mmCIF file of C-alpha atoms and ligand atoms in Angstrom:
data_model
loop_
_atom_site.group_PDB
_atom_site.id
_atom_site.type_symbol
_atom_site.label_atom_id
_atom_site.label_comp_id
_atom_site.label_asym_id
_atom_site.label_seq_id
_atom_site.Cartn_x
_atom_site.Cartn_y
_atom_site.Cartn_z
ATOM 1 C CA UNK A 1 -24.877 -146.070 -62.243
ATOM 2 C CA UNK A 2 -27.367 -143.979 -61.240
ATOM 3 C CA UNK A 3 -29.058 -144.149 -57.862
ATOM 4 C CA UNK A 4 -32.051 -142.235 -57.143
ATOM 5 C CA UNK A 5 -32.178 -141.372 -53.599
ATOM 6 C CA UNK A 6 -36.241 -140.357 -51.908
ATOM 7 C CA UNK A 7 -35.406 -137.934 -49.684
ATOM 8 C CA UNK A 8 -38.681 -134.945 -50.160
ATOM 9 C CA UNK A 9 -40.309 -136.466 -46.866
ATOM 10 C CA UNK A 10 -41.928 -134.534 -44.142
ATOM 11 C CA UNK A 11 -40.025 -136.606 -41.032
ATOM 12 C CA UNK A 12 -42.615 -136.097 -38.635
ATOM 13 C CA UNK A 13 -42.127 -139.259 -36.745
ATOM 14 C CA UNK A 14 -37.813 -137.350 -36.479
ATOM 15 C CA UNK A 15 -39.671 -134.232 -34.515
ATOM 16 C CA UNK A 16 -38.799 -132.009 -33.668
ATOM 17 C CA UNK A 17 -35.222 -132.482 -35.390
ATOM 18 C CA UNK A 18 -37.114 -132.650 -38.381
ATOM 19 C CA UNK A 19 -38.711 -129.646 -37.712
ATOM 20 C CA UNK A 20 -35.072 -127.514 -38.333
ATOM 21 C CA UNK A 21 -33.348 -129.556 -40.449
ATOM 22 C CA UNK A 22 -34.346 -132.568 -42.980
ATOM 23 C CA UNK A 23 -33.393 -135.963 -41.943
ATOM 24 C CA UNK A 24 -31.157 -136.176 -44.830
ATOM 25 C CA UNK A 25 -29.114 -133.820 -44.300
ATOM 26 C CA UNK A 26 -29.066 -134.380 -40.145
ATOM 27 C CA UNK A 27 -26.156 -134.528 -38.260
ATOM 28 C CA UNK A 28 -25.469 -138.066 -37.271
ATOM 29 C CA UNK A 29 -22.268 -139.017 -36.453
ATOM 30 C CA UNK A 30 -21.436 -134.880 -36.230
ATOM 31 C CA UNK A 31 -21.469 -136.301 -40.760
ATOM 32 C CA UNK A 32 -24.795 -134.979 -42.549
ATOM 33 C CA UNK A 33 -27.825 -138.391 -42.387
ATOM 34 C CA UNK A 34 -27.150 -139.154 -46.543
ATOM 35 C CA UNK A 35 -22.920 -138.625 -46.415
ATOM 36 C CA UNK A 36 -23.499 -142.613 -45.135
ATOM 37 C CA UNK A 37 -25.329 -143.525 -48.232
ATOM 38 C CA UNK A 38 -23.270 -142.062 -50.687
ATOM 39 C CA UNK A 39 -19.590 -143.122 -49.109
ATOM 40 C CA UNK A 40 -22.237 -147.207 -49.744
ATOM 41 C CA UNK A 41 -22.965 -145.872 -53.349
ATOM 42 C CA UNK A 42 -19.487 -145.052 -54.362
ATOM 43 C CA UNK A 43 -17.924 -148.551 -52.825
ATOM 44 C CA UNK A 44 -20.721 -149.895 -55.218
ATOM 45 C CA UNK A 45 -20.175 -148.562 -58.481
ATOM 46 C CA UNK A 46 -22.836 -145.364 -58.041
ATOM 47 C CA UNK A 47 -21.344 -141.892 -60.150
ATOM 48 C CA UNK A 48 -24.162 -139.902 -59.821
ATOM 49 C CA UNK A 49 -27.191 -139.582 -57.580
ATOM 50 C CA UNK A 50 -30.065 -138.073 -58.015
ATOM 51 C CA UNK A 51 -31.596 -136.367 -55.136
ATOM 52 C CA UNK A 52 -35.736 -136.323 -54.700
ATOM 53 C CA UNK A 53 -36.136 -133.185 -52.749
ATOM 54 C CA UNK A 54 -39.390 -131.678 -51.402
ATOM 55 C CA UNK A 55 -39.685 -130.640 -47.459
ATOM 56 C CA UNK A 56 -36.824 -128.260 -47.196
ATOM 57 C CA UNK A 57 -34.999 -129.109 -50.106
ATOM 58 C CA UNK A 58 -32.292 -125.957 -50.164
ATOM 59 C CA UNK A 59 -31.397 -126.928 -46.992
ATOM 60 C CA UNK A 60 -30.379 -130.231 -48.258
ATOM 61 C CA UNK A 61 -28.867 -129.024 -51.146
ATOM 62 C CA UNK A 62 -27.053 -126.363 -49.010
ATOM 63 C CA UNK A 63 -24.942 -129.521 -46.659
ATOM 64 C CA UNK A 64 -24.759 -131.595 -49.209
ATOM 65 C CA UNK A 65 -23.923 -129.186 -52.139
ATOM 66 C CA UNK A 66 -22.486 -130.650 -55.865
ATOM 67 C CA UNK A 67 -21.351 -133.437 -55.342
ATOM 68 C CA UNK A 68 -19.685 -135.598 -52.426
ATOM 69 C CA UNK A 69 -16.510 -138.410 -52.773
ATOM 70 C CA UNK A 70 -16.353 -138.591 -56.058
ATOM 71 C CA UNK A 71 -20.069 -138.780 -56.695
ATOM 72 C CA UNK A 72 -21.818 -136.198 -59.229
ATOM 73 C CA UNK A 73 -25.016 -134.906 -57.465
ATOM 74 C CA UNK A 74 -28.570 -133.596 -58.844
ATOM 75 C CA UNK A 75 -31.334 -132.263 -57.510
ATOM 76 C CA UNK A 76 -35.043 -133.359 -58.948
ATOM 77 C CA UNK A 77 -37.311 -130.586 -56.172
ATOM 78 C CA UNK A 78 -41.171 -131.319 -56.085
ATOM 79 C CA UNK A 79 -43.608 -128.762 -55.167
ATOM 80 C CA UNK A 80 -46.180 -130.874 -53.459
ATOM 81 C CA UNK A 81 -45.236 -134.459 -51.805
ATOM 82 C CA UNK A 82 -45.077 -137.335 -55.388
ATOM 83 C CA UNK A 83 -45.392 -140.423 -52.350
ATOM 84 C CA UNK A 84 -42.276 -143.210 -53.258
ATOM 85 C CA UNK A 85 -42.857 -143.405 -57.342
ATOM 86 C CA UNK A 86 -44.149 -140.523 -58.440
ATOM 87 C CA UNK A 87 -40.914 -138.775 -57.590
ATOM 88 C CA UNK A 88 -39.107 -141.614 -60.472
ATOM 89 C CA UNK A 89 -41.526 -140.361 -62.888
ATOM 90 C CA UNK A 90 -40.657 -136.247 -61.986
ATOM 91 C CA UNK A 91 -37.199 -136.996 -62.800
ATOM 92 C CA UNK A 92 -37.921 -138.711 -65.512
ATOM 93 C CA UNK A 93 -39.866 -136.736 -67.737
ATOM 94 C CA UNK A 94 -37.080 -133.653 -66.101
ATOM 95 C CA UNK A 95 -34.827 -136.083 -68.430
ATOM 96 C CA UNK A 96 -31.172 -137.701 -68.238
ATOM 97 C CA UNK A 97 -32.519 -140.911 -65.888
ATOM 98 C CA UNK A 98 -30.138 -144.146 -67.408
ATOM 99 C CA UNK A 99 -32.393 -146.600 -68.575
ATOM 100 C CA UNK A 100 -31.168 -149.480 -65.138
ATOM 101 C CA UNK A 101 -31.933 -147.546 -62.056
ATOM 102 C CA UNK A 102 -31.065 -147.672 -58.309
ATOM 103 C CA UNK A 103 -33.850 -146.390 -56.256
ATOM 104 C CA UNK A 104 -33.681 -146.187 -52.375
ATOM 105 C CA UNK A 105 -35.641 -144.863 -49.354
ATOM 106 C CA UNK A 106 -32.803 -141.842 -48.102
ATOM 107 C CA UNK A 107 -33.500 -142.679 -45.269
ATOM 108 C CA UNK A 108 -31.748 -146.076 -44.722
ATOM 109 C CA UNK A 109 -28.164 -147.110 -43.400
ATOM 110 C CA UNK A 110 -26.711 -149.980 -44.776
ATOM 111 C CA UNK A 111 -24.108 -151.443 -45.764
ATOM 112 C CA UNK A 112 -25.366 -154.700 -47.699
ATOM 113 C CA UNK A 113 -24.008 -156.076 -50.912
ATOM 114 C CA UNK A 114 -25.343 -153.247 -53.670
ATOM 115 C CA UNK A 115 -22.598 -155.373 -56.287
ATOM 116 C CA UNK A 116 -24.374 -158.747 -55.299
ATOM 117 C CA UNK A 117 -28.642 -156.693 -56.019
ATOM 118 C CA UNK A 118 -27.327 -155.837 -59.680
ATOM 119 C CA UNK A 119 -26.054 -158.673 -60.600
ATOM 120 C CA UNK A 120 -28.750 -160.869 -59.795
ATOM 121 C CA UNK A 121 -31.413 -158.128 -61.572
ATOM 122 C CA UNK A 122 -28.971 -159.264 -64.949
ATOM 123 C CA UNK A 123 -29.136 -162.372 -64.588
ATOM 124 C CA UNK A 124 -32.776 -162.938 -63.727
ATOM 125 C CA UNK A 125 -33.041 -160.689 -66.725
ATOM 126 C CA UNK A 126 -35.727 -158.592 -63.748
ATOM 127 C CA UNK A 127 -38.266 -155.883 -64.370
ATOM 128 C CA UNK A 128 -37.355 -154.502 -60.705
ATOM 129 C CA UNK A 129 -35.578 -156.261 -57.955
ATOM 130 C CA UNK A 130 -35.775 -155.299 -54.915
ATOM 131 C CA UNK A 131 -33.732 -156.069 -50.849
ATOM 132 C CA UNK A 132 -35.315 -158.164 -48.342
ATOM 133 C CA UNK A 133 -33.991 -158.071 -45.243
ATOM 134 C CA UNK A 134 -35.505 -160.206 -42.519
ATOM 135 C CA UNK A 135 -36.117 -158.982 -39.500
ATOM 136 C CA UNK A 136 -37.058 -160.537 -36.024
ATOM 137 C CA UNK A 137 -40.558 -159.946 -35.826
ATOM 138 C CA UNK A 138 -42.127 -159.103 -39.527
ATOM 139 C CA UNK A 139 -45.995 -158.268 -37.809
ATOM 140 C CA UNK A 140 -44.844 -154.850 -38.456
ATOM 141 C CA UNK A 141 -44.104 -154.308 -41.746
ATOM 142 C CA UNK A 142 -45.489 -155.391 -45.056
ATOM 143 C CA UNK A 143 -44.127 -159.213 -45.908
ATOM 144 C CA UNK A 144 -42.624 -160.264 -49.591
ATOM 145 C CA UNK A 145 -42.184 -164.175 -49.527
ATOM 146 C CA UNK A 146 -40.172 -164.680 -52.733
ATOM 147 C CA UNK A 147 -39.996 -168.622 -54.411
ATOM 148 C CA UNK A 148 -37.147 -170.040 -55.036
ATOM 149 C CA UNK A 149 -36.052 -169.267 -58.382
ATOM 150 C CA UNK A 150 -36.426 -165.198 -56.823
ATOM 151 C CA UNK A 151 -39.528 -164.223 -57.845
ATOM 152 C CA UNK A 152 -41.709 -162.091 -56.373
ATOM 153 C CA UNK A 153 -45.337 -163.881 -55.048
ATOM 154 C CA UNK A 154 -46.844 -161.521 -53.144
ATOM 155 C CA UNK A 155 -47.889 -158.351 -51.356
ATOM 156 C CA UNK A 156 -48.566 -158.664 -47.941
ATOM 157 C CA UNK A 157 -49.782 -155.779 -45.821
ATOM 158 C CA UNK A 158 -48.993 -155.538 -42.200
ATOM 159 C CA UNK A 159 -49.990 -158.742 -40.632
ATOM 160 C CA UNK A 160 -50.044 -156.441 -37.172
ATOM 161 C CA UNK A 161 -53.820 -153.949 -39.247
ATOM 162 C CA UNK A 162 -55.363 -157.920 -39.558
ATOM 163 C CA UNK A 163 -55.869 -159.948 -35.810
ATOM 164 C CA UNK A 164 -57.612 -162.926 -37.667
ATOM 165 C CA UNK A 165 -54.328 -162.805 -40.486
ATOM 166 C CA UNK A 166 -52.342 -166.579 -40.443
ATOM 167 C CA UNK A 167 -48.716 -166.051 -39.424
ATOM 168 C CA UNK A 168 -46.539 -164.276 -41.157
ATOM 169 C CA UNK A 169 -45.253 -166.512 -44.522
ATOM 170 C CA UNK A 170 -41.869 -164.930 -44.197
ATOM 171 C CA UNK A 171 -39.678 -162.319 -42.686
ATOM 172 C CA UNK A 172 -37.602 -160.622 -45.456
ATOM 173 C CA UNK A 173 -39.495 -157.930 -45.379
ATOM 174 C CA UNK A 174 -39.090 -154.679 -48.058
ATOM 175 C CA UNK A 175 -35.596 -152.965 -47.943
ATOM 176 C CA UNK A 176 -36.507 -149.557 -49.888
ATOM 177 C CA UNK A 177 -33.685 -149.792 -51.612
ATOM 178 C CA UNK A 178 -34.513 -150.903 -56.609
ATOM 179 C CA UNK A 179 -33.122 -152.417 -59.408
ATOM 180 C CA UNK A 180 -35.125 -150.524 -62.085
ATOM 181 C CA UNK A 181 -35.433 -150.690 -65.677
ATOM 182 C CA UNK A 182 -37.100 -147.943 -67.250
ATOM 183 C CA UNK A 183 -40.363 -149.971 -68.333
ATOM 184 C CA UNK A 184 -41.396 -149.791 -64.528
ATOM 185 C CA UNK A 185 -40.680 -146.457 -64.737
ATOM 186 C CA UNK A 186 -43.649 -146.183 -67.835
ATOM 187 C CA UNK A 187 -45.899 -147.918 -64.989
ATOM 188 C CA UNK A 188 -45.937 -144.876 -63.074
ATOM 189 C CA UNK A 189 -48.983 -142.400 -63.340
ATOM 190 C CA UNK A 190 -47.397 -139.149 -63.447
ATOM 191 C CA UNK A 191 -48.330 -135.853 -61.661
ATOM 192 C CA UNK A 192 -49.610 -136.960 -58.922
ATOM 193 C CA UNK A 193 -48.193 -139.254 -55.499
ATOM 194 C CA UNK A 194 -47.981 -142.986 -56.296
ATOM 195 C CA UNK A 195 -46.699 -145.408 -54.124
ATOM 196 C CA UNK A 196 -44.544 -148.678 -55.238
ATOM 197 C CA UNK A 197 -44.860 -150.207 -52.753
ATOM 198 C CA UNK A 198 -49.321 -149.943 -52.931
ATOM 199 C CA UNK A 199 -49.224 -149.119 -56.664
ATOM 200 C CA UNK A 200 -46.627 -150.474 -58.601
ATOM 201 C CA UNK A 201 -44.959 -153.623 -57.235
ATOM 202 C CA UNK A 202 -48.050 -155.564 -56.701
ATOM 203 C CA UNK A 203 -48.716 -154.977 -60.092
ATOM 204 C CA UNK A 204 -45.592 -156.205 -61.422
ATOM 205 C CA UNK A 205 -46.172 -159.388 -59.667
ATOM 206 C CA UNK A 206 -45.629 -162.177 -62.006
ATOM 207 C CA UNK A 207 -43.540 -159.049 -64.003
ATOM 208 C CA UNK A 208 -40.352 -159.275 -63.591
ATOM 209 C CA UNK A 209 -40.347 -158.529 -59.439
ATOM 210 C CA UNK A 210 -37.653 -160.514 -57.498
ATOM 211 C CA UNK A 211 -36.958 -160.568 -54.218
ATOM 212 C CA UNK A 212 -32.626 -159.867 -52.830
ATOM 213 C CA UNK A 213 -32.243 -161.278 -50.096
ATOM 214 C CA UNK A 214 -29.417 -159.756 -47.682
ATOM 215 C CA UNK A 215 -27.991 -160.542 -44.187
ATOM 216 C CA UNK A 216 -26.112 -157.592 -42.825
ATOM 217 C CA UNK A 217 -26.743 -154.257 -41.240
ATOM 218 C CA UNK A 218 -29.419 -151.933 -42.164
ATOM 219 C CA UNK A 219 -31.066 -150.010 -39.975
ATOM 220 C CA UNK A 220 -34.741 -147.028 -41.246
ATOM 221 C CA UNK A 221 -33.506 -144.147 -39.148
ATOM 222 C CA UNK A 222 -36.615 -143.055 -38.723
ATOM 223 C CA UNK A 223 -37.633 -142.789 -34.996
ATOM 224 C CA UNK A 224 -35.500 -141.622 -32.087
ATOM 225 C CA UNK A 225 -34.930 -145.093 -31.267
ATOM 226 C CA UNK A 226 -33.642 -146.029 -34.109
ATOM 227 C CA UNK A 227 -31.871 -142.819 -35.033
ATOM 228 C CA UNK A 228 -29.825 -143.794 -31.453
ATOM 229 C CA UNK A 229 -28.987 -147.018 -32.020
ATOM 230 C CA UNK A 230 -27.662 -146.134 -35.584
ATOM 231 C CA UNK A 231 -25.247 -144.149 -33.797
ATOM 232 C CA UNK A 232 -24.632 -146.632 -31.309
ATOM 233 C CA UNK A 233 -23.565 -149.027 -33.842
ATOM 234 C CA UNK A 234 -21.896 -146.690 -36.544
ATOM 235 C CA UNK A 235 -19.627 -145.653 -32.871
ATOM 236 C CA UNK A 236 -18.894 -149.688 -32.240
ATOM 237 C CA UNK A 237 -18.211 -150.383 -35.609
ATOM 238 C CA UNK A 238 -20.755 -153.011 -36.166
ATOM 239 C CA UNK A 239 -22.013 -151.341 -39.700
ATOM 240 C CA UNK A 240 -18.825 -150.676 -42.456
ATOM 241 C CA UNK A 241 -18.434 -146.831 -42.617
ATOM 242 C CA UNK A 242 -15.623 -144.199 -41.796
ATOM 243 C CA UNK A 243 -15.808 -142.462 -39.537
ATOM 244 C CA UNK A 244 -12.874 -140.297 -37.709
ATOM 245 C CA UNK A 245 -11.531 -143.332 -34.211
ATOM 246 C CA UNK A 246 -13.542 -143.195 -31.212
ATOM 247 C CA UNK A 247 -12.271 -141.901 -27.875
ATOM 248 C CA UNK A 248 -11.255 -144.691 -25.336
ATOM 249 C CA UNK A 249 -15.598 -144.557 -24.383
ATOM 250 C CA UNK A 250 -16.314 -145.297 -27.671
ATOM 251 C CA UNK A 251 -17.135 -141.844 -28.067
ATOM 252 C CA UNK A 252 -17.345 -139.498 -31.106
ATOM 253 C CA UNK A 253 -16.132 -135.257 -29.732
ATOM 254 C CA UNK A 254 -15.559 -133.408 -32.769
ATOM 255 C CA UNK A 255 -12.947 -129.955 -32.700
ATOM 256 C CA UNK A 256 -13.685 -127.356 -30.972
ATOM 257 C CA UNK A 257 -15.458 -129.010 -27.559
ATOM 258 C CA UNK A 258 -14.685 -128.280 -24.644
ATOM 259 C CA UNK A 259 -15.407 -131.107 -22.137
ATOM 260 C CA UNK A 260 -12.721 -131.123 -18.980
ATOM 261 C CA UNK A 261 -14.072 -131.560 -16.144
ATOM 262 C CA UNK A 262 -17.062 -133.493 -17.481
ATOM 263 C CA UNK A 263 -17.795 -137.258 -18.136
ATOM 264 C CA UNK A 264 -18.809 -138.013 -21.874
ATOM 265 C CA UNK A 265 -19.385 -141.093 -23.044
ATOM 266 C CA UNK A 266 -19.992 -143.962 -23.076
ATOM 267 C CA UNK A 267 -21.119 -144.208 -26.460
ATOM 268 C CA UNK A 268 -21.688 -140.715 -27.036
ATOM 269 C CA UNK A 269 -21.503 -137.652 -30.491
ATOM 270 C CA UNK A 270 -20.790 -134.577 -29.481
ATOM 271 C CA UNK A 271 -21.032 -132.432 -32.794
ATOM 272 C CA UNK A 272 -18.877 -129.581 -33.055
ATOM 273 C CA UNK A 273 -17.795 -127.142 -30.622
ATOM 274 C CA UNK A 274 -20.339 -127.979 -27.438
ATOM 275 C CA UNK A 275 -19.438 -127.319 -24.059
ATOM 276 C CA UNK A 276 -19.849 -129.516 -21.020
ATOM 277 C CA UNK A 277 -19.285 -127.992 -18.064
ATOM 278 C CA UNK A 278 -17.517 -129.559 -15.190
ATOM 279 C CA UNK A 279 -19.158 -132.849 -12.859
ATOM 280 C CA UNK A 280 -21.742 -133.215 -16.349
ATOM 281 C CA UNK A 281 -22.463 -136.161 -17.711
ATOM 282 C CA UNK A 282 -23.028 -137.333 -20.893
ATOM 283 C CA UNK A 283 -24.245 -140.760 -21.330
ATOM 284 C CA UNK A 284 -25.239 -142.707 -24.631
ATOM 285 C CA UNK A 285 -26.555 -139.224 -26.185
ATOM 286 C CA UNK A 286 -26.175 -137.310 -29.194
ATOM 287 C CA UNK A 287 -25.179 -133.809 -29.009
ATOM 288 C CA UNK A 288 -25.322 -131.406 -32.683
ATOM 289 C CA UNK A 289 -23.392 -128.471 -33.380
ATOM 290 C CA UNK A 290 -22.922 -125.688 -30.360
ATOM 291 C CA UNK A 291 -25.094 -127.326 -27.666
ATOM 292 C CA UNK A 292 -23.905 -126.408 -24.170
ATOM 293 C CA UNK A 293 -24.932 -128.736 -20.497
ATOM 294 C CA UNK A 294 -24.729 -126.984 -17.277
ATOM 295 C CA UNK A 295 -21.912 -127.630 -14.818
ATOM 296 C CA UNK A 296 -24.333 -131.290 -12.516
ATOM 297 C CA UNK A 297 -26.726 -131.689 -15.778
ATOM 298 C CA UNK A 298 -27.363 -135.402 -17.006
ATOM 299 C CA UNK A 299 -28.484 -136.781 -20.178
ATOM 300 C CA UNK A 300 -28.471 -139.474 -20.590
ATOM 301 C CA UNK A 301 -29.512 -141.184 -23.874
ATOM 302 C CA UNK A 302 -31.208 -138.240 -25.764
ATOM 303 C CA UNK A 303 -30.956 -136.465 -28.810
ATOM 304 C CA UNK A 304 -30.154 -132.283 -28.933
ATOM 305 C CA UNK A 305 -30.383 -130.185 -32.408
ATOM 306 C CA UNK A 306 -28.166 -127.407 -32.624
ATOM 307 C CA UNK A 307 -27.888 -124.224 -30.290
ATOM 308 C CA UNK A 308 -29.423 -126.574 -27.120
ATOM 309 C CA UNK A 309 -28.124 -125.034 -23.499
ATOM 310 C CA UNK A 310 -29.321 -126.908 -20.842
ATOM 311 C CA UNK A 311 -29.380 -125.493 -17.479
ATOM 312 C CA UNK A 312 -26.805 -126.794 -14.445
ATOM 313 C CA UNK A 313 -27.726 -130.427 -12.800
ATOM 314 C CA UNK A 314 -30.667 -130.469 -15.066
ATOM 315 C CA UNK A 315 -31.436 -133.724 -15.970
ATOM 316 C CA UNK A 316 -32.550 -135.519 -19.387
ATOM 317 C CA UNK A 317 -34.455 -138.534 -18.352
ATOM 318 C CA UNK A 318 -34.123 -141.338 -21.658
ATOM 319 C CA UNK A 319 -35.264 -140.803 -25.335
ATOM 320 C CA UNK A 320 -35.166 -137.028 -24.475
ATOM 321 C CA UNK A 321 -34.825 -135.183 -27.500
ATOM 322 C CA UNK A 322 -33.921 -131.531 -27.863
ATOM 323 C CA UNK A 323 -35.337 -128.970 -31.118
ATOM 324 C CA UNK A 324 -32.847 -126.392 -31.914
ATOM 325 C CA UNK A 325 -32.218 -123.550 -29.679
ATOM 326 C CA UNK A 326 -34.692 -125.031 -27.465
ATOM 327 C CA UNK A 327 -34.097 -124.161 -23.522
ATOM 328 C CA UNK A 328 -33.670 -126.725 -20.058
ATOM 329 C CA UNK A 329 -33.619 -124.870 -17.477
ATOM 330 C CA UNK A 330 -31.006 -125.156 -14.022
ATOM 331 C CA UNK A 331 -32.996 -128.133 -12.352
ATOM 332 C CA UNK A 332 -35.255 -128.715 -15.104
ATOM 333 C CA UNK A 333 -36.288 -132.756 -14.683
ATOM 334 C CA UNK A 334 -37.152 -133.296 -18.778
ATOM 335 C CA UNK A 335 -39.038 -136.706 -18.957
ATOM 336 C CA UNK A 336 -38.150 -139.409 -20.676
ATOM 337 C CA UNK A 337 -39.200 -139.541 -24.129
ATOM 338 C CA UNK A 338 -39.836 -135.835 -23.773
ATOM 339 C CA UNK A 339 -39.763 -133.864 -26.765
ATOM 340 C CA UNK A 340 -39.026 -130.160 -26.246
ATOM 341 C CA UNK A 341 -39.838 -127.792 -29.537
ATOM 342 C CA UNK A 342 -36.901 -125.330 -30.955
ATOM 343 C CA UNK A 343 -36.127 -122.339 -30.219
ATOM 344 C CA UNK A 344 -38.820 -122.842 -26.176
ATOM 345 C CA UNK A 345 -38.008 -122.793 -22.601
ATOM 346 C CA UNK A 346 -38.587 -126.060 -20.484
ATOM 347 C CA UNK A 347 -38.301 -125.072 -17.365
ATOM 348 C CA UNK A 348 -40.256 -127.261 -14.617
ATOM 349 C CA UNK A 349 -38.510 -126.262 -10.983
ATOM 350 C CA UNK A 350 -38.484 -129.817 -10.156
ATOM 351 C CA UNK A 351 -35.332 -129.567 -8.700
ATOM 352 C CA UNK A 352 -35.179 -132.989 -5.758
ATOM 353 C CA UNK A 353 -34.360 -130.112 -3.098
ATOM 354 C CA UNK A 354 -37.266 -127.899 -4.478
ATOM 355 C CA UNK A 355 -33.973 -125.063 -4.637
ATOM 356 C CA UNK A 356 -35.849 -123.645 -8.219
ATOM 357 C CA UNK A 357 -31.786 -123.291 -9.658
ATOM 358 C CA UNK A 358 -29.370 -124.999 -8.053
ATOM 359 C CA UNK A 359 -26.423 -122.566 -7.426
ATOM 360 C CA UNK A 360 -23.745 -124.048 -10.137
ATOM 361 C CA UNK A 361 -20.803 -126.269 -8.583
ATOM 362 C CA UNK A 362 -17.013 -125.381 -8.388
ATOM 363 C CA UNK A 363 -14.951 -126.900 -10.777
ATOM 364 C CA UNK A 364 -13.106 -128.416 -7.997
ATOM 365 C CA UNK A 365 -16.733 -130.457 -6.427
ATOM 366 C CA UNK A 366 -17.722 -130.077 -10.372
ATOM 367 C CA UNK A 367 -14.781 -133.577 -10.066
ATOM 368 C CA UNK A 368 -15.482 -134.813 -7.315
HETATM 369 P P1 LIG B 401 -42.352 -139.824 -41.533
HETATM 370 O O1 LIG B 401 -43.357 -138.694 -41.682
HETATM 371 O O2 LIG B 401 -41.084 -139.949 -40.467
HETATM 372 O O3 LIG B 401 -42.987 -141.187 -42.588
HETATM 373 O O4 LIG B 401 -41.008 -140.165 -42.483
HETATM 374 P P2 LIG B 401 -41.500 -139.642 -43.926
HETATM 375 O O5 LIG B 401 -41.538 -138.661 -44.491
HETATM 376 O O6 LIG B 401 -39.444 -139.332 -44.205
HETATM 377 O O7 LIG B 401 -41.663 -140.890 -45.217
HETATM 378 P P3 LIG B 401 -41.490 -142.473 -44.651
HETATM 379 O O8 LIG B 401 -40.454 -142.170 -43.390
HETATM 380 O O9 LIG B 401 -42.553 -143.182 -44.791
HETATM 381 O O10 LIG B 401 -40.211 -142.559 -45.924
HETATM 382 C C1 LIG B 401 -39.208 -143.488 -46.512
HETATM 383 C C2 LIG B 401 -38.415 -142.307 -47.408
HETATM 384 O O11 LIG B 401 -39.194 -142.129 -49.161
HETATM 385 C C3 LIG B 401 -37.136 -141.052 -46.905
HETATM 386 O O12 LIG B 401 -36.812 -141.347 -47.463
HETATM 387 C C4 LIG B 401 -38.215 -140.588 -47.442
HETATM 388 O O13 LIG B 401 -37.507 -138.598 -47.172
HETATM 389 C C5 LIG B 401 -38.797 -140.213 -48.890
HETATM 390 N N1 LIG B 401 -40.091 -139.353 -48.924
HETATM 391 C C6 LIG B 401 -41.232 -139.236 -47.880
HETATM 392 N N2 LIG B 401 -42.691 -139.065 -48.858
HETATM 393 C C7 LIG B 401 -41.795 -138.524 -50.670
HETATM 394 C C8 LIG B 401 -42.207 -138.050 -51.411
HETATM 395 O O14 LIG B 401 -43.456 -136.985 -51.141
HETATM 396 N N3 LIG B 401 -41.493 -137.723 -52.251
HETATM 397 C C9 LIG B 401 -40.077 -137.673 -51.955
HETATM 398 N N4 LIG B 401 -39.444 -136.998 -52.756
HETATM 399 N N5 LIG B 401 -39.656 -138.295 -50.797
HETATM 400 C C10 LIG B 401 -41.037 -138.338 -50.393
#
């Protein structure tokens, strides 16, 4: 079976992380994010994935290569963004697509039963079958009510955008995983951006468009909050994966890290070659590769990209995201939710006792 993965978006909500790494290649629990999706696809019989790339496409190809655990990888690059359906038309025009294939949003971490969705699609003789996931608050999503037969009845705009709208008729939303027949691809106009959600699927209602609800893990990692949530769910095993064992704090510390005298955990990830100096604390956070955290610094519920340096006794508030190669000066207090651009220096001299750069504690002081 073939799958086309949409991997060409700019990932603006994940900036500054996505200023230097495309979302599909971002490390999640120490591995390029898309490898989790490829593992899941392989478990459901996918043997070829076509990666539809645009923004930083060369980097996606460099990180993922030509195959992943038996799944052959092929790349289709667009010169300008074609939206969610346009890339499929481009891939079809380049040739080599099967008559039936899967199409996936490339920013979803899930373990739902894709084989059951494919079986349902075949049984119904559907033109397209969408995976539907139940969410707690459906008001900020497009809703997809279905009849008892599974046929999609409508695509409803976000209720949150229309204060006069009635209560949502369903809490099932489009999960970004479709089984499609070639007849659907032929409906996509060539050479311009086209949206499945706004153009193609509404036009298919009543013409073989089905929804397949599932119960299982599903999250879109497109914001820093959800990226952290997905990391913690992987660490705790709430979603099926092949992660290496975690330590007693539920954290994953990759080879080459030095953490003696520091407190790492709970539920944190240290990429390769991180150094956490004595007395520093890293909790519920993700550090990519080669991050250095100075003595006595505190990092909580934050994400630090490759090569970030945090000076001694600095503090990063919850939700802070630091871009690749940025530096946080010793003693600085990074506010909650702050975004620090790649390669910049954050140097707010606000140590509680007024000292600009507090001295590094000795190893003994750090362990105390
Ligand atoms: P935001 O800018 O944060 O909204 O992220 P995004 O650019 O990834 O957009 P969104 O989350 O809506 O995209 C859903 C999926 O479609 C992601 O996997 C994107 O990589 C992909 N995608 C979005 N736009 C395009 C596009 O124009 N071309 C291709 N090939 N993929 C796209």
